[in-house]
Amino acid sequence: MPICTLIVCVLYSMFVCLYMRLYPSSGDIAVPFSQSHNLSVALNYLNIFKLLNIFMFAFIIIVVVVVIILIIIIMLIIHIITVSSIISFTITVTPPLSLLTLLLRRRDGISSVLTFKLRREEEEEEEEEEEEEEEEEEEEEEEEEEEEEDPSIGIDSYILFELMIFNVGGHDNLVGLQYFVIIACLFELLQ
């Protein structure tokens, strides 16, 4: 917007200067061509100008255009410098800030490479622990199956039962037999 207002002011001043050169006797400058003259008359009168005045007029226009172009170029350069400085500032400042935020954030909400690696390692460790637990459970189940399939336990309990019967009262003592049958059944249940 400042550039547009500058251009309008320069063009209006050029127009006023041209009007004053064309009509030096006219005192009304603020309202150009307000008398009986129009633009065609002014252009016809411009043809009568001397060559030097025409060159001076063209020189003024060229100078004004060059100044406007220079102002635009300078503003563009300033804009580019500020944008590049902002970009360099963000490049130099954001990595440590991003690392800080990554360290302070919860692990569930982070999708960076570091947290992905940490997560992957944790998952591998959990899988290894689960495999070890499964192996231990399988080993325990195999030991339990071996103990169930081992006939020596039943034989030992049967021998103990027979010894207890023969040591107390012999075969004729039915009360002792019933008593030791109950004890043997309890032993079998406990095993």
Coordinates of C-alpha atoms in Angstrom, one line a residue:
M1 CA 0.0 0.0 0.0
P2 CA 2.7 2.6 0.7
I3 CA 4.2 1.9 -2.8
C4 CA 0.8 2.4 -4.4
T5 CA 0.3 5.7 -2.6
L6 CA 3.8 6.8 -3.6
I7 CA 3.1 6.0 -7.2
V8 CA -0.2 7.9 -7.2
C9 CA 1.4 11.0 -5.6
V10 CA 4.3 11.0 -8.1
L11 CA 1.9 10.6 -11.0
Y12 CA -0.3 13.4 -9.7
S13 CA 2.7 15.7 -9.2
M14 CA 3.9 15.0 -12.7
F15 CA 0.5 15.8 -14.0
V16 CA 0.4 19.1 -12.1
C17 CA 3.9 20.0 -13.4
L18 CA 2.9 19.3 -16.9
Y19 CA -0.3 21.4 -16.5
M20 CA 1.8 24.3 -15.2
R21 CA 4.2 24.1 -18.1
L22 CA 1.4 23.9 -20.6
Y23 CA -0.7 26.8 -19.0
P24 CA 1.7 29.1 -17.0
S25 CA -0.9 31.9 -17.0
S26 CA -3.6 29.7 -15.3
G27 CA -3.7 30.1 -11.6
D28 CA -6.1 27.2 -10.9
I29 CA -3.7 24.2 -10.5
A30 CA -5.7 22.1 -8.1
V31 CA -8.4 21.5 -10.8
P32 CA -6.6 20.9 -14.0
F33 CA -8.4 21.3 -17.3
S34 CA -11.3 23.1 -15.5
Q35 CA -11.4 25.8 -18.1
S36 CA -12.3 25.4 -21.8
H37 CA -9.2 23.4 -22.5
N38 CA -9.2 19.6 -22.7
L39 CA -6.7 16.8 -23.1
S40 CA -6.5 17.0 -26.9
V41 CA -5.6 20.7 -26.7
A42 CA -2.9 19.9 -24.2
L43 CA -1.5 17.2 -26.4
N44 CA -1.5 19.5 -29.4
Y45 CA 0.2 22.1 -27.4
L46 CA 2.8 19.5 -26.3
N47 CA 3.8 19.0 -29.9
I48 CA 4.9 22.6 -30.0
F49 CA 7.3 22.1 -27.1
K50 CA 10.9 22.5 -27.7
L51 CA 13.0 19.3 -27.9
L52 CA 14.8 20.1 -24.7
N53 CA 11.6 20.3 -22.7
I54 CA 10.4 17.0 -24.1
F55 CA 13.7 15.3 -23.2
M56 CA 13.5 16.8 -19.7
F57 CA 10.0 15.5 -19.3
A58 CA 11.1 12.0 -20.5
F59 CA 14.1 12.1 -18.2
I60 CA 11.8 12.9 -15.2
I61 CA 9.6 10.0 -16.0
I62 CA 12.5 7.6 -16.4
V63 CA 14.0 8.8 -13.1
V64 CA 10.7 8.3 -11.3
V65 CA 10.2 4.9 -12.7
V66 CA 13.8 3.9 -11.8
V67 CA 13.3 5.2 -8.3
I68 CA 10.1 3.2 -7.9
I69 CA 11.8 0.0 -9.2
L70 CA 14.7 0.5 -6.9
I71 CA 12.4 0.9 -3.9
I72 CA 10.6 -2.3 -4.9
I73 CA 13.9 -4.2 -5.2
I74 CA 15.1 -2.9 -1.9
M75 CA 11.9 -4.0 -0.2
L76 CA 12.1 -7.4 -1.8
I77 CA 15.8 -7.7 -0.6
I78 CA 14.8 -6.8 2.9
H79 CA 11.9 -9.2 2.8
I80 CA 14.2 -12.0 1.6
I81 CA 16.7 -11.3 4.3
T82 CA 14.1 -11.4 7.0
V83 CA 12.6 -14.6 5.7
S84 CA 16.0 -16.3 5.4
S85 CA 17.0 -15.1 8.9
I86 CA 13.7 -16.5 10.3
I87 CA 14.3 -19.8 8.5
S88 CA 17.9 -20.1 9.7
F89 CA 16.7 -19.2 13.3
T90 CA 14.1 -22.0 13.1
I91 CA 16.6 -24.5 11.7
T92 CA 19.2 -23.7 14.4
V93 CA 16.7 -23.4 17.3
T94 CA 14.1 -26.1 16.7
P95 CA 16.3 -29.3 16.9
P96 CA 17.2 -28.9 20.6
L97 CA 13.7 -27.7 21.3
S98 CA 12.2 -30.7 19.5
L99 CA 14.6 -33.1 21.4
L100 CA 13.5 -31.5 24.6
T101 CA 9.8 -31.9 23.7
L102 CA 10.5 -35.5 22.7
L103 CA 12.2 -36.2 26.0
L104 CA 9.4 -34.6 28.0
R105 CA 6.5 -36.1 26.1
R106 CA 4.9 -39.4 26.9
R107 CA 6.2 -42.4 25.0
D108 CA 2.8 -43.2 23.6
G109 CA 2.4 -39.9 21.8
I110 CA 5.8 -39.8 20.1
S111 CA 6.3 -41.0 16.5
S112 CA 10.0 -40.3 16.1
V113 CA 12.7 -42.7 15.0
L114 CA 14.3 -42.8 18.5
T115 CA 11.1 -43.7 20.2
F116 CA 10.4 -46.2 17.5
K117 CA 13.7 -47.9 18.1
L118 CA 13.2 -47.9 21.9
R119 CA 9.7 -49.3 21.5
R120 CA 11.0 -52.0 19.2
E121 CA 13.6 -53.0 21.7
E122 CA 11.1 -53.1 24.5
E123 CA 8.8 -55.3 22.4
E124 CA 11.6 -57.6 21.6
E125 CA 12.5 -57.9 25.3
E126 CA 8.9 -58.6 26.2
E127 CA 8.6 -61.2 23.5
E128 CA 11.8 -62.9 24.8
E129 CA 10.4 -62.8 28.3
E130 CA 7.1 -64.3 27.1
E131 CA 9.0 -67.1 25.3
E132 CA 11.1 -67.8 28.4
E133 CA 7.9 -68.0 30.5
E134 CA 6.2 -70.3 28.0
E135 CA 9.3 -72.6 27.9
E136 CA 9.3 -72.7 31.7
E137 CA 5.6 -73.5 31.7
E138 CA 6.2 -76.3 29.2
E139 CA 9.0 -77.7 31.2
E140 CA 6.8 -77.7 34.4
E141 CA 4.0 -79.4 32.5
E142 CA 6.4 -82.0 31.2
E143 CA 7.7 -82.7 34.7
E144 CA 4.2 -83.0 36.0
E145 CA 3.4 -85.5 33.2
E146 CA 6.5 -87.5 34.0
E147 CA 5.6 -87.6 37.6
E148 CA 2.1 -88.8 36.7
E149 CA 3.4 -91.4 34.4
D150 CA 6.0 -92.7 36.9
P151 CA 4.7 -96.0 38.4
S152 CA 7.2 -95.9 41.3
I153 CA 5.0 -93.5 43.3
G154 CA 2.1 -95.9 43.3
I155 CA 4.3 -98.9 44.0
D156 CA 5.9 -97.1 47.0
S157 CA 2.6 -96.2 48.5
Y158 CA 1.3 -99.8 48.0
I159 CA 4.4 -101.2 49.7
L160 CA 4.0 -98.7 52.6
F161 CA 0.3 -99.7 52.8
E162 CA 1.2 -103.5 53.0
L163 CA 3.9 -102.9 55.6
M164 CA 1.5 -100.9 57.7
I165 CA -1.1 -103.6 57.5
F166 CA 1.3 -106.4 58.4
N167 CA 2.8 -104.5 61.2
V168 CA -0.6 -103.9 62.9
G169 CA -2.6 -107.0 63.8
G170 CA -2.1 -109.0 60.6
H171 CA -4.8 -110.0 58.1
D172 CA -7.4 -111.0 60.7
N173 CA -7.7 -107.6 62.3
L174 CA -10.5 -106.0 60.1
V175 CA -10.6 -102.8 62.1
G176 CA -6.9 -102.2 61.5
L177 CA -7.3 -103.1 57.8
Q178 CA -10.1 -100.5 57.4
Y179 CA -8.1 -97.9 59.3
F180 CA -5.0 -98.3 57.1
V181 CA -7.1 -98.5 53.9
I182 CA -8.4 -95.0 54.8
I183 CA -4.9 -93.8 55.5
A184 CA -3.6 -95.2 52.2
C185 CA -6.5 -93.5 50.3
L186 CA -5.6 -90.2 51.9
F187 CA -1.9 -90.7 50.9
E188 CA -3.0 -91.4 47.3
L189 CA -5.2 -88.3 47.3
L190 CA -2.4 -86.1 48.7
Q191 CA 0.0 -87.3 46.0

